[in-house]
mmCIF file of C-alpha atoms in Angstrom:
data_model
loop_
_atom_site.group_PDB
_atom_site.id
_atom_site.type_symbol
_atom_site.label_atom_id
_atom_site.label_comp_id
_atom_site.label_asym_id
_atom_site.label_seq_id
_atom_site.Cartn_x
_atom_site.Cartn_y
_atom_site.Cartn_z
ATOM 1 C CA MET A 1 -25.247 4.068 25.742
ATOM 2 C CA ALA A 2 -26.700 7.711 26.584
ATOM 3 C CA ASP A 3 -22.968 8.946 27.202
ATOM 4 C CA ASP A 4 -21.950 7.288 23.804
ATOM 5 C CA ARG A 5 -24.719 9.005 21.931
ATOM 6 C CA LEU A 6 -24.225 12.410 23.158
ATOM 7 C CA ALA A 7 -20.348 11.813 23.129
ATOM 8 C CA ALA A 8 -20.681 10.851 19.514
ATOM 9 C CA LEU A 9 -22.809 13.918 18.725
ATOM 10 C CA THR A 10 -20.198 16.018 20.305
ATOM 11 C CA ALA A 11 -17.408 14.129 18.356
ATOM 12 C CA ALA A 12 -19.222 14.957 15.304
ATOM 13 C CA GLY A 13 -18.452 18.710 15.907
ATOM 14 C CA VAL A 14 -21.954 19.560 17.419
ATOM 15 C CA SER A 15 -22.004 21.710 20.486
ATOM 16 C CA ILE A 16 -24.813 20.678 22.774
ATOM 17 C CA TRP A 17 -26.501 23.519 24.611
ATOM 18 C CA LEU A 18 -29.568 23.282 26.932
ATOM 19 C CA ASP A 19 -32.404 25.456 25.960
ATOM 20 C CA ASP A 20 -33.480 26.400 29.556
ATOM 21 C CA LEU A 21 -31.964 28.250 32.539
ATOM 22 C CA SER A 22 -33.728 28.510 35.903
ATOM 23 C CA ARG A 23 -32.670 29.181 39.557
ATOM 24 C CA GLY A 24 -33.914 25.641 40.325
ATOM 25 C CA ARG A 25 -31.507 24.184 37.862
ATOM 26 C CA LEU A 26 -28.834 25.898 39.653
ATOM 27 C CA VAL A 27 -29.537 25.209 43.233
ATOM 28 C CA SER A 28 -30.405 21.638 42.771
ATOM 29 C CA GLY A 29 -27.123 20.828 40.915
ATOM 30 C CA ASP A 30 -29.202 19.708 37.709
ATOM 31 C CA LEU A 31 -27.087 21.994 35.575
ATOM 32 C CA ARG A 32 -23.967 20.919 36.997
ATOM 33 C CA ARG A 33 -25.091 17.168 36.354
ATOM 34 C CA LEU A 34 -25.767 17.937 32.617
ATOM 35 C CA ILE A 35 -22.397 19.469 32.293
ATOM 36 C CA ASP A 36 -20.698 16.605 33.849
ATOM 37 C CA ASP A 37 -22.803 13.604 32.435
ATOM 38 C CA LYS A 38 -24.397 14.861 29.306
ATOM 39 C CA HIS A 39 -21.712 16.833 27.489
ATOM 40 C CA VAL A 40 -23.857 20.121 27.890
ATOM 41 C CA VAL A 41 -21.513 22.952 27.105
ATOM 42 C CA GLY A 42 -23.782 26.173 27.004
ATOM 43 C CA VAL A 43 -27.115 27.334 27.914
ATOM 44 C CA THR A 44 -29.678 29.783 26.433
ATOM 45 C CA SER A 45 -32.451 31.504 28.051
ATOM 46 C CA ASN A 46 -35.315 33.972 27.103
ATOM 47 C CA PRO A 47 -38.106 35.791 28.622
ATOM 48 C CA THR A 48 -40.376 32.931 28.298
ATOM 49 C CA THR A 49 -38.141 30.504 30.240
ATOM 50 C CA PHE A 50 -37.432 32.833 32.869
ATOM 51 C CA ALA A 51 -41.124 33.885 33.244
ATOM 52 C CA ALA A 52 -41.970 30.074 33.727
ATOM 53 C CA ALA A 53 -39.109 29.769 36.258
ATOM 54 C CA LEU A 54 -40.395 32.838 38.345
ATOM 55 C CA ALA A 55 -44.044 31.615 38.202
ATOM 56 C CA HIS A 56 -43.111 28.069 39.823
ATOM 57 C CA GLY A 57 -39.773 28.693 41.540
ATOM 58 C CA GLU A 58 -39.903 29.298 45.157
ATOM 59 C CA VAL A 59 -36.072 29.318 45.016
ATOM 60 C CA TYR A 60 -36.396 32.906 44.048
ATOM 61 C CA THR A 61 -38.292 34.018 47.077
ATOM 62 C CA PRO A 62 -35.540 35.024 49.496
ATOM 63 C CA GLN A 63 -33.843 37.275 46.805
ATOM 64 C CA ILE A 64 -37.354 38.857 46.045
ATOM 65 C CA ARG A 65 -37.859 39.492 49.691
ATOM 66 C CA GLU A 66 -34.475 40.995 50.164
ATOM 67 C CA LEU A 67 -35.051 43.270 47.010
ATOM 68 C CA ALA A 68 -38.413 44.275 48.465
ATOM 69 C CA ARG A 69 -37.045 44.937 51.801
ATOM 70 C CA ARG A 70 -34.117 47.306 49.966
ATOM 71 C CA GLY A 71 -36.977 49.000 47.936
ATOM 72 C CA ALA A 72 -35.973 47.785 44.409
ATOM 73 C CA THR A 73 -38.416 48.718 41.719
ATOM 74 C CA VAL A 74 -39.939 45.824 39.634
ATOM 75 C CA GLU A 75 -37.581 46.641 36.780
ATOM 76 C CA GLU A 76 -34.598 46.367 39.067
ATOM 77 C CA ALA A 77 -35.623 43.282 40.683
ATOM 78 C CA VAL A 78 -36.266 41.500 37.351
ATOM 79 C CA ARG A 79 -32.717 42.652 36.236
ATOM 80 C CA MET A 80 -31.036 41.355 39.513
ATOM 81 C CA LEU A 81 -32.815 38.042 39.585
ATOM 82 C CA THR A 82 -31.906 37.315 35.803
ATOM 83 C CA VAL A 83 -28.362 38.617 36.350
ATOM 84 C CA VAL A 84 -27.720 36.239 39.425
ATOM 85 C CA ASP A 85 -29.007 33.297 37.432
ATOM 86 C CA ALA A 86 -26.781 34.323 34.452
ATOM 87 C CA GLN A 87 -23.703 34.791 36.671
ATOM 88 C CA GLU A 88 -23.901 31.379 38.378
ATOM 89 C CA ALA A 89 -24.441 29.734 35.130
ATOM 90 C CA CYS A 90 -21.472 31.367 33.672
ATOM 91 C CA ASP A 91 -19.327 30.369 36.498
ATOM 92 C CA LEU A 92 -20.456 26.783 35.983
ATOM 93 C CA PHE A 93 -19.523 26.940 32.374
ATOM 94 C CA ARG A 94 -16.232 28.640 32.900
ATOM 95 C CA GLY A 95 -14.228 25.630 32.513
ATOM 96 C CA ALA A 96 -15.775 24.600 29.130
ATOM 97 C CA TRP A 97 -15.288 28.336 27.942
ATOM 98 C CA GLU A 98 -11.592 28.098 28.769
ATOM 99 C CA ALA A 99 -11.151 24.726 27.267
ATOM 100 C CA SER A 100 -12.771 25.818 23.954
ATOM 101 C CA ASP A 101 -10.915 29.147 23.747
ATOM 102 C CA GLY A 102 -14.164 30.975 24.273
ATOM 103 C CA VAL A 103 -16.116 29.361 21.552
ATOM 104 C CA ASP A 104 -18.418 27.338 24.110
ATOM 105 C CA GLY A 105 -19.088 27.513 27.735
ATOM 106 C CA ARG A 106 -21.599 30.130 27.088
ATOM 107 C CA VAL A 107 -24.736 31.528 28.626
ATOM 108 C CA SER A 108 -27.309 33.718 26.702
ATOM 109 C CA LEU A 109 -29.269 36.497 28.299
ATOM 110 C CA GLU A 110 -32.017 38.331 26.441
ATOM 111 C CA VAL A 111 -32.281 42.090 26.112
ATOM 112 C CA ASN A 112 -35.617 43.510 26.851
ATOM 113 C CA PRO A 113 -37.639 42.426 23.708
ATOM 114 C CA GLU A 114 -39.718 45.447 23.779
ATOM 115 C CA LEU A 115 -36.602 47.382 22.484
ATOM 116 C CA ALA A 116 -36.436 45.372 19.292
ATOM 117 C CA GLY A 117 -37.235 48.456 17.009
ATOM 118 C CA ASN A 118 -35.087 50.847 18.796
ATOM 119 C CA CYS A 119 -31.429 50.460 17.812
ATOM 120 C CA GLU A 120 -29.744 52.863 20.395
ATOM 121 C CA ALA A 121 -31.805 51.555 23.216
ATOM 122 C CA THR A 122 -30.811 47.917 22.225
ATOM 123 C CA VAL A 123 -27.131 48.617 22.168
ATOM 124 C CA LEU A 124 -27.205 50.380 25.664
ATOM 125 C CA GLU A 125 -29.165 47.380 27.043
ATOM 126 C CA ALA A 126 -26.675 45.056 25.555
ATOM 127 C CA VAL A 127 -23.621 46.854 27.051
ATOM 128 C CA SER A 128 -25.629 47.177 30.463
ATOM 129 C CA LEU A 129 -26.344 43.495 30.675
ATOM 130 C CA MET A 130 -22.630 42.594 29.785
ATOM 131 C CA ARG A 131 -21.526 44.948 32.607
ATOM 132 C CA ALA A 132 -24.061 43.680 34.888
ATOM 133 C CA VAL A 133 -23.225 40.070 34.554
ATOM 134 C CA GLY A 134 -19.394 40.563 34.494
ATOM 135 C CA ARG A 135 -18.474 37.319 33.134
ATOM 136 C CA PRO A 136 -16.469 36.993 29.835
ATOM 137 C CA ASN A 137 -18.636 34.020 28.659
ATOM 138 C CA LEU A 138 -22.058 35.930 28.331
ATOM 139 C CA TYR A 139 -23.809 36.111 25.249
ATOM 140 C CA VAL A 140 -26.458 38.980 24.851
ATOM 141 C CA LYS A 141 -29.473 37.857 22.850
ATOM 142 C CA ILE A 142 -30.837 40.340 20.142
ATOM 143 C CA PRO A 143 -33.729 39.502 17.996
ATOM 144 C CA ALA A 144 -32.948 39.379 14.356
ATOM 145 C CA THR A 145 -35.688 41.824 13.314
ATOM 146 C CA ARG A 146 -34.399 44.166 10.266
ATOM 147 C CA ALA A 147 -34.717 47.049 12.653
ATOM 148 C CA SER A 148 -32.391 45.467 15.141
ATOM 149 C CA LEU A 149 -29.718 44.269 12.861
ATOM 150 C CA PRO A 150 -27.837 47.774 13.130
ATOM 151 C CA ALA A 151 -27.815 47.279 16.930
ATOM 152 C CA VAL A 152 -26.185 43.836 16.332
ATOM 153 C CA THR A 153 -23.497 45.523 14.266
ATOM 154 C CA GLU A 154 -22.966 48.247 16.820
ATOM 155 C CA ALA A 155 -22.756 46.053 19.869
ATOM 156 C CA LEU A 156 -20.283 43.762 18.121
ATOM 157 C CA ALA A 157 -18.334 46.760 17.231
ATOM 158 C CA LEU A 158 -17.956 47.634 20.930
ATOM 159 C CA GLY A 159 -16.891 44.148 21.756
ATOM 160 C CA VAL A 160 -20.337 42.689 23.189
ATOM 161 C CA ASP A 161 -20.652 38.925 22.142
ATOM 162 C CA ILE A 162 -24.084 38.455 20.763
ATOM 163 C CA ASN A 163 -26.445 35.642 19.954
ATOM 164 C CA VAL A 164 -28.684 36.901 17.216
ATOM 165 C CA THR A 165 -32.057 35.166 17.754
ATOM 166 C CA LEU A 166 -35.482 34.660 15.988
ATOM 167 C CA ILE A 167 -34.157 33.884 12.663
ATOM 168 C CA PHE A 168 -36.412 31.984 10.328
ATOM 169 C CA SER A 169 -35.749 32.710 6.861
ATOM 170 C CA VAL A 170 -32.627 32.298 4.737
ATOM 171 C CA GLU A 171 -32.986 35.727 3.472
ATOM 172 C CA ARG A 172 -32.988 37.174 6.983
ATOM 173 C CA TYR A 173 -29.918 34.866 7.944
ATOM 174 C CA ARG A 174 -27.835 36.444 5.202
ATOM 175 C CA GLU A 175 -28.620 39.961 6.492
ATOM 176 C CA VAL A 176 -27.607 38.696 10.105
ATOM 177 C CA MET A 177 -24.297 37.418 8.691
ATOM 178 C CA ALA A 178 -23.848 40.652 6.979
ATOM 179 C CA ALA A 179 -24.412 42.478 10.197
ATOM 180 C CA TYR A 180 -21.758 40.389 11.904
ATOM 181 C CA LEU A 181 -19.125 40.980 9.040
ATOM 182 C CA ALA A 182 -19.993 44.941 9.350
ATOM 183 C CA GLY A 183 -19.508 44.698 13.238
ATOM 184 C CA LEU A 184 -16.110 42.847 12.609
ATOM 185 C CA GLU A 185 -14.910 45.644 10.414
ATOM 186 C CA ARG A 186 -16.049 48.379 12.527
ATOM 187 C CA ALA A 187 -14.441 46.628 15.589
ATOM 188 C CA LEU A 188 -11.212 46.254 13.672
ATOM 189 C CA ASP A 189 -11.285 49.896 12.806
ATOM 190 C CA ALA A 190 -11.488 50.734 16.678
ATOM 191 C CA GLY A 191 -8.896 48.673 17.433
ATOM 192 C CA VAL A 192 -10.961 45.925 19.212
ATOM 193 C CA PRO A 193 -8.977 42.634 18.706
ATOM 194 C CA LEU A 194 -11.154 40.264 16.559
ATOM 195 C CA SER A 195 -9.969 37.041 18.252
ATOM 196 C CA GLY A 196 -12.141 38.142 21.226
ATOM 197 C CA VAL A 197 -15.332 38.905 19.424
ATOM 198 C CA HIS A 198 -17.726 35.860 19.333
ATOM 199 C CA SER A 199 -21.263 35.547 17.996
ATOM 200 C CA VAL A 200 -23.573 32.866 17.302
ATOM 201 C CA ALA A 201 -26.835 33.050 14.765
ATOM 202 C CA SER A 202 -29.962 31.395 16.260
ATOM 203 C CA PHE A 203 -31.991 29.730 13.452
ATOM 204 C CA PHE A 204 -35.174 28.361 14.404
ATOM 205 C CA VAL A 205 -36.295 24.999 13.017
ATOM 206 C CA SER A 206 -39.487 23.486 14.642
ATOM 207 C CA ARG A 207 -41.553 26.477 14.665
ATOM 208 C CA VAL A 208 -41.132 26.586 10.642
ATOM 209 C CA ASP A 209 -42.557 23.430 10.298
ATOM 210 C CA ALA A 210 -45.358 24.114 12.742
ATOM 211 C CA GLU A 211 -46.377 27.424 10.599
ATOM 212 C CA VAL A 212 -45.736 25.736 7.298
ATOM 213 C CA ASP A 213 -47.697 22.403 8.162
ATOM 214 C CA LYS A 214 -50.471 24.567 8.965
ATOM 215 C CA ARG A 215 -50.587 26.164 5.556
ATOM 216 C CA LEU A 216 -50.082 22.953 3.888
ATOM 217 C CA GLU A 217 -53.072 21.478 5.771
ATOM 218 C CA GLU A 218 -55.370 24.379 4.717
ATOM 219 C CA ILE A 219 -54.339 23.709 0.985
ATOM 220 C CA GLY A 220 -55.149 19.904 1.714
ATOM 221 C CA SER A 221 -54.104 18.580 -1.504
ATOM 222 C CA ASP A 222 -52.328 15.235 -1.761
ATOM 223 C CA ASP A 223 -49.131 16.949 -2.917
ATOM 224 C CA ALA A 224 -49.377 19.650 -0.008
ATOM 225 C CA LEU A 225 -50.070 16.911 2.782
ATOM 226 C CA ALA A 226 -47.054 14.840 1.571
ATOM 227 C CA LEU A 227 -44.787 17.693 2.376
ATOM 228 C CA ARG A 228 -45.599 18.014 5.989
ATOM 229 C CA GLY A 229 -42.703 18.131 8.498
ATOM 230 C CA MET A 230 -40.144 18.716 5.691
ATOM 231 C CA ALA A 231 -39.778 22.576 5.616
ATOM 232 C CA GLY A 232 -37.862 22.812 8.983
ATOM 233 C CA LEU A 233 -34.980 20.713 7.781
ATOM 234 C CA ALA A 234 -34.836 21.633 4.434
ATOM 235 C CA ASN A 235 -34.913 25.608 5.473
ATOM 236 C CA SER A 236 -32.156 24.998 7.908
ATOM 237 C CA ARG A 237 -29.986 22.837 5.325
ATOM 238 C CA LEU A 238 -30.267 26.039 2.842
ATOM 239 C CA ALA A 239 -29.288 28.325 5.681
ATOM 240 C CA HIS A 240 -26.052 26.385 6.350
ATOM 241 C CA GLN A 241 -25.465 26.566 2.550
ATOM 242 C CA ALA A 242 -25.701 30.215 2.784
ATOM 243 C CA PHE A 243 -23.333 30.152 5.973
ATOM 244 C CA ARG A 244 -20.674 28.301 3.851
ATOM 245 C CA GLU A 245 -20.977 30.920 1.030
ATOM 246 C CA THR A 246 -20.580 33.955 3.253
ATOM 247 C CA PHE A 247 -17.735 32.727 5.521
ATOM 248 C CA ALA A 248 -15.642 32.437 2.321
ATOM 249 C CA GLY A 249 -13.930 34.795 -0.259
ATOM 250 C CA PRO A 250 -11.749 37.878 -0.108
ATOM 251 C CA ARG A 251 -13.849 39.914 2.482
ATOM 252 C CA TRP A 252 -13.744 37.009 5.046
ATOM 253 C CA GLU A 253 -10.308 36.174 4.424
ATOM 254 C CA ARG A 254 -9.080 39.666 5.212
ATOM 255 C CA LEU A 255 -10.863 39.541 8.557
ATOM 256 C CA VAL A 256 -9.526 36.000 9.348
ATOM 257 C CA ALA A 257 -6.046 37.299 8.790
ATOM 258 C CA LYS A 258 -6.885 39.659 11.760
ATOM 259 C CA GLY A 259 -7.837 36.881 13.933
ATOM 260 C CA ALA A 260 -11.724 36.842 13.081
ATOM 261 C CA ARG A 261 -13.844 33.766 14.046
ATOM 262 C CA VAL A 262 -17.031 32.476 12.269
ATOM 263 C CA GLN A 263 -20.543 33.308 13.358
ATOM 264 C CA ARG A 264 -21.679 29.830 14.307
ATOM 265 C CA PRO A 265 -25.175 28.621 13.320
ATOM 266 C CA LEU A 266 -27.103 27.564 16.356
ATOM 267 C CA TRP A 267 -29.940 25.244 15.616
ATOM 268 C CA ALA A 268 -32.809 26.627 17.979
ATOM 269 C CA SER A 269 -36.336 25.193 18.549
ATOM 270 C CA THR A 270 -35.347 21.815 17.909
ATOM 271 C CA GLY A 271 -37.937 20.014 20.178
ATOM 272 C CA VAL A 272 -40.579 18.587 17.944
ATOM 273 C CA LYS A 273 -43.962 20.359 17.945
ATOM 274 C CA ASN A 274 -45.801 17.574 16.390
ATOM 275 C CA PRO A 275 -45.693 14.384 18.375
ATOM 276 C CA ALA A 276 -46.159 12.300 15.134
ATOM 277 C CA TYR A 277 -42.684 13.318 14.282
ATOM 278 C CA PRO A 278 -39.393 11.643 15.469
ATOM 279 C CA ASP A 279 -38.371 13.359 18.663
ATOM 280 C CA THR A 280 -34.887 13.631 17.535
ATOM 281 C CA MET A 281 -35.303 14.655 13.915
ATOM 282 C CA TYR A 282 -34.030 18.086 14.375
ATOM 283 C CA VAL A 283 -30.672 16.904 15.847
ATOM 284 C CA THR A 284 -29.983 14.025 13.756
ATOM 285 C CA GLY A 285 -31.120 15.802 10.586
ATOM 286 C CA LEU A 286 -28.689 18.902 11.396
ATOM 287 C CA ALA A 287 -25.560 17.450 12.875
ATOM 288 C CA VAL A 288 -22.639 19.064 11.130
ATOM 289 C CA PRO A 289 -19.498 20.312 12.432
ATOM 290 C CA GLY A 290 -19.119 23.609 13.598
ATOM 291 C CA THR A 291 -22.806 24.138 14.762
ATOM 292 C CA VAL A 292 -24.640 24.426 18.001
ATOM 293 C CA ASN A 293 -27.816 22.713 18.866
ATOM 294 C CA THR A 294 -29.530 24.169 21.831
ATOM 295 C CA MET A 295 -32.218 21.541 23.104
ATOM 296 C CA PRO A 296 -35.081 21.356 25.444
ATOM 297 C CA GLU A 297 -34.400 18.825 28.161
ATOM 298 C CA ALA A 298 -36.693 16.322 26.660
ATOM 299 C CA THR A 299 -35.119 16.392 23.259
ATOM 300 C CA LEU A 300 -31.483 16.088 24.993
ATOM 301 C CA SER A 301 -32.792 13.050 26.859
ATOM 302 C CA ALA A 302 -34.498 11.691 23.882
ATOM 303 C CA PHE A 303 -31.181 11.566 21.893
ATOM 304 C CA ALA A 304 -29.357 10.241 24.752
ATOM 305 C CA ASP A 305 -31.866 7.340 24.778
ATOM 306 C CA HIS A 306 -32.239 6.503 21.078
ATOM 307 C CA GLY A 307 -30.775 9.165 18.865
ATOM 308 C CA SER A 308 -28.788 8.252 15.913
ATOM 309 C CA LEU A 309 -26.382 10.373 13.672
ATOM 310 C CA ARG A 310 -26.904 8.036 10.532
ATOM 311 C CA ARG A 311 -24.839 10.019 7.867
ATOM 312 C CA ALA A 312 -24.399 13.113 10.024
ATOM 313 C CA ASP A 313 -20.953 12.116 11.584
ATOM 314 C CA ASN A 314 -19.399 13.746 8.545
ATOM 315 C CA GLY A 315 -21.932 16.366 8.212
ATOM 316 C CA GLU A 316 -23.682 14.884 5.104
ATOM 317 C CA ALA A 317 -27.132 15.122 6.576
ATOM 318 C CA VAL A 318 -26.638 18.821 5.855
ATOM 319 C CA THR A 319 -23.923 19.755 3.422
ATOM 320 C CA GLY A 320 -24.722 16.891 1.194
ATOM 321 C CA ARG A 321 -28.347 17.622 0.920
ATOM 322 C CA ALA A 322 -28.645 21.259 -0.086
ATOM 323 C CA ALA A 323 -29.872 20.524 -3.607
ATOM 324 C CA GLU A 324 -32.656 18.139 -2.103
ATOM 325 C CA ALA A 325 -33.481 20.898 0.462
ATOM 326 C CA ARG A 326 -34.028 23.311 -2.482
ATOM 327 C CA GLU A 327 -36.307 21.073 -4.113
ATOM 328 C CA VAL A 328 -38.141 20.615 -1.100
ATOM 329 C CA ILE A 329 -38.719 24.454 -0.693
ATOM 330 C CA ASP A 330 -39.702 24.817 -4.304
ATOM 331 C CA ALA A 331 -42.265 22.024 -3.886
ATOM 332 C CA ILE A 332 -43.958 23.747 -0.946
ATOM 333 C CA ALA A 333 -43.990 27.032 -2.623
ATOM 334 C CA ALA A 334 -45.623 25.224 -5.831
ATOM 335 C CA THR A 335 -48.539 24.170 -3.549
ATOM 336 C CA GLY A 336 -49.296 27.688 -3.008
ATOM 337 C CA VAL A 337 -47.718 28.385 0.532
ATOM 338 C CA ASP A 338 -46.538 31.856 0.811
ATOM 339 C CA LEU A 339 -43.285 30.996 2.591
ATOM 340 C CA ALA A 340 -42.197 34.837 2.910
ATOM 341 C CA GLY A 341 -45.380 35.480 4.484
ATOM 342 C CA ALA A 342 -44.924 32.452 6.782
ATOM 343 C CA PHE A 343 -41.520 33.682 7.954
ATOM 344 C CA THR A 344 -43.015 37.127 8.376
ATOM 345 C CA VAL A 345 -45.360 35.779 10.790
ATOM 346 C CA LEU A 346 -43.167 33.606 12.659
ATOM 347 C CA GLU A 347 -40.778 36.557 13.269
ATOM 348 C CA ARG A 348 -43.515 38.693 14.420
ATOM 349 C CA ASP A 349 -45.179 36.180 16.597
ATOM 350 C CA GLY A 350 -41.700 35.270 18.025
ATOM 351 C CA VAL A 351 -41.255 38.794 19.241
ATOM 352 C CA ASP A 352 -44.784 39.140 20.471
ATOM 353 C CA ARG A 353 -44.502 36.009 22.567
ATOM 354 C CA PHE A 354 -41.171 37.427 24.111
ATOM 355 C CA ILE A 355 -42.823 40.751 25.008
ATOM 356 C CA ARG A 356 -45.883 38.823 26.669
ATOM 357 C CA SER A 357 -43.401 36.590 28.681
ATOM 358 C CA TRP A 358 -41.473 39.972 29.536
ATOM 359 C CA VAL A 359 -44.505 41.606 30.851
ATOM 360 C CA GLU A 360 -45.705 38.445 32.693
ATOM 361 C CA LEU A 361 -42.251 38.157 34.327
ATOM 362 C CA HIS A 362 -42.552 41.578 35.585
ATOM 363 C CA GLU A 363 -46.079 41.124 36.677
ATOM 364 C CA THR A 364 -45.060 37.854 38.630
ATOM 365 C CA VAL A 365 -42.070 39.746 40.296
ATOM 366 C CA GLY A 366 -44.500 42.590 41.111
ATOM 367 C CA ARG A 367 -46.856 40.280 42.797
ATOM 368 C CA SER A 368 -44.045 38.337 44.662
ATOM 369 C CA MET A 369 -42.581 41.864 45.952
ATOM 370 C CA GLU A 370 -46.039 42.881 47.241
ATOM 371 C CA ALA A 371 -46.401 39.697 49.036
ATOM 372 C CA ALA A 372 -43.171 39.927 50.558
ATOM 373 C CA THR A 373 -43.754 43.385 52.018
ATOM 374 C CA GLY A 374 -47.201 42.278 53.508
#
C-alpha cells in the first residue's frame, strides 16, 4: 500500500523530493532505498540540515581529518564536505534526471546565506558552486529576498539552474517569477539555449500556519480561532493561481517558442508544525500536476502509510479552490492579522535561521579539524 500511495501521488503529477541530505544517508544506502522504493526523485538541503548532519555524523570524520592534514581552512573544508555530498547525491539521481529530461533527479545546494543582500557575491558563489560540484543536475539555492532577486536573474542568464527559496507571500512569488522570466530573456539574448535552463520556486507552507496561528491566538476571538491551520494551504493555492497567470500570455509564449520551460512551484516546509493537524495535510491539500513536494522523511512515511489524494488526482485540491482560498485569506485579514507583516517576519527569520546554521556549521567543522590535528 505504501508504494501504491506514493505511486498514485507521482501519477498525479507531483514530484516527490526529500527535504534532507547527509553523508549518513549516502553511506548507508538509505537515499538509494528511497529512490528505488519510495518514488523519491530529488533532494533538497540547506545550512540547517548540513549543520545537523555534521554535528551528529561521524561519517564525515575521515574527510575532515584529511582536510585538516592538508591544511585546509574551515571555509574550504565546509565547501568540500558539502560539495562531496552534493556530488554523490547527484550521481544517485542521474538516472531520474535523464529519464525526466532534466526536470527531476535534482539536488539543491544553498549559497552562503550571509550573501543574501549582495547580488554580485551571490552570483559568483552560485557559479562557483556549480563548477565545484560539476554535475548537470545541481540546483543552486538562492533566497527570495528582494535584494537577492537580481542575483537570480543574473545567475539564470549565465546558465545556472536555480532553486529560489524562502518564498512566503504571493506578492514575493510574483516577483520571483518575474526574475525568472527576465533571466530567460537575458539568457536568450546571450545565446544560451533556453531548453537547458531550469528553475523551481520554493513556496513555504507550514511556517505560514505557525506564524499566522500565533497571531490568530493572540487575537483570541471565536472567528480568529476558527481560522487556525487554514492560512498555509490557502496562501499556497493563491500562489498556484499566480503561477498559472504568469506562465501564460504573449511574453511567455515567445519564450516557449524558443524552448523555455516553466519554473515549477515547489511546496516546501510541508511537515506539520502543529501535531494537532493531519500529518499529510500539506501533501494531500497541494497535490496538483507539475509541482514538487519536498518532504521531511516523517511526512513521506506518513503519506506512504495513510495518505489520501481525495480530489487531488486531477489537481482540484488546488486549482478548483482558488476562490475559497481568497475568502480564507480575506477572513484572516478581517480578524486583524497583519499578513504582510507576518510574511516579512517569516522571510527575515528564515534568512536569520540559515545564517545561524551556517555559523554553527563552520564552528562544528572548526572544532572537528582542531580535534583531528590534536
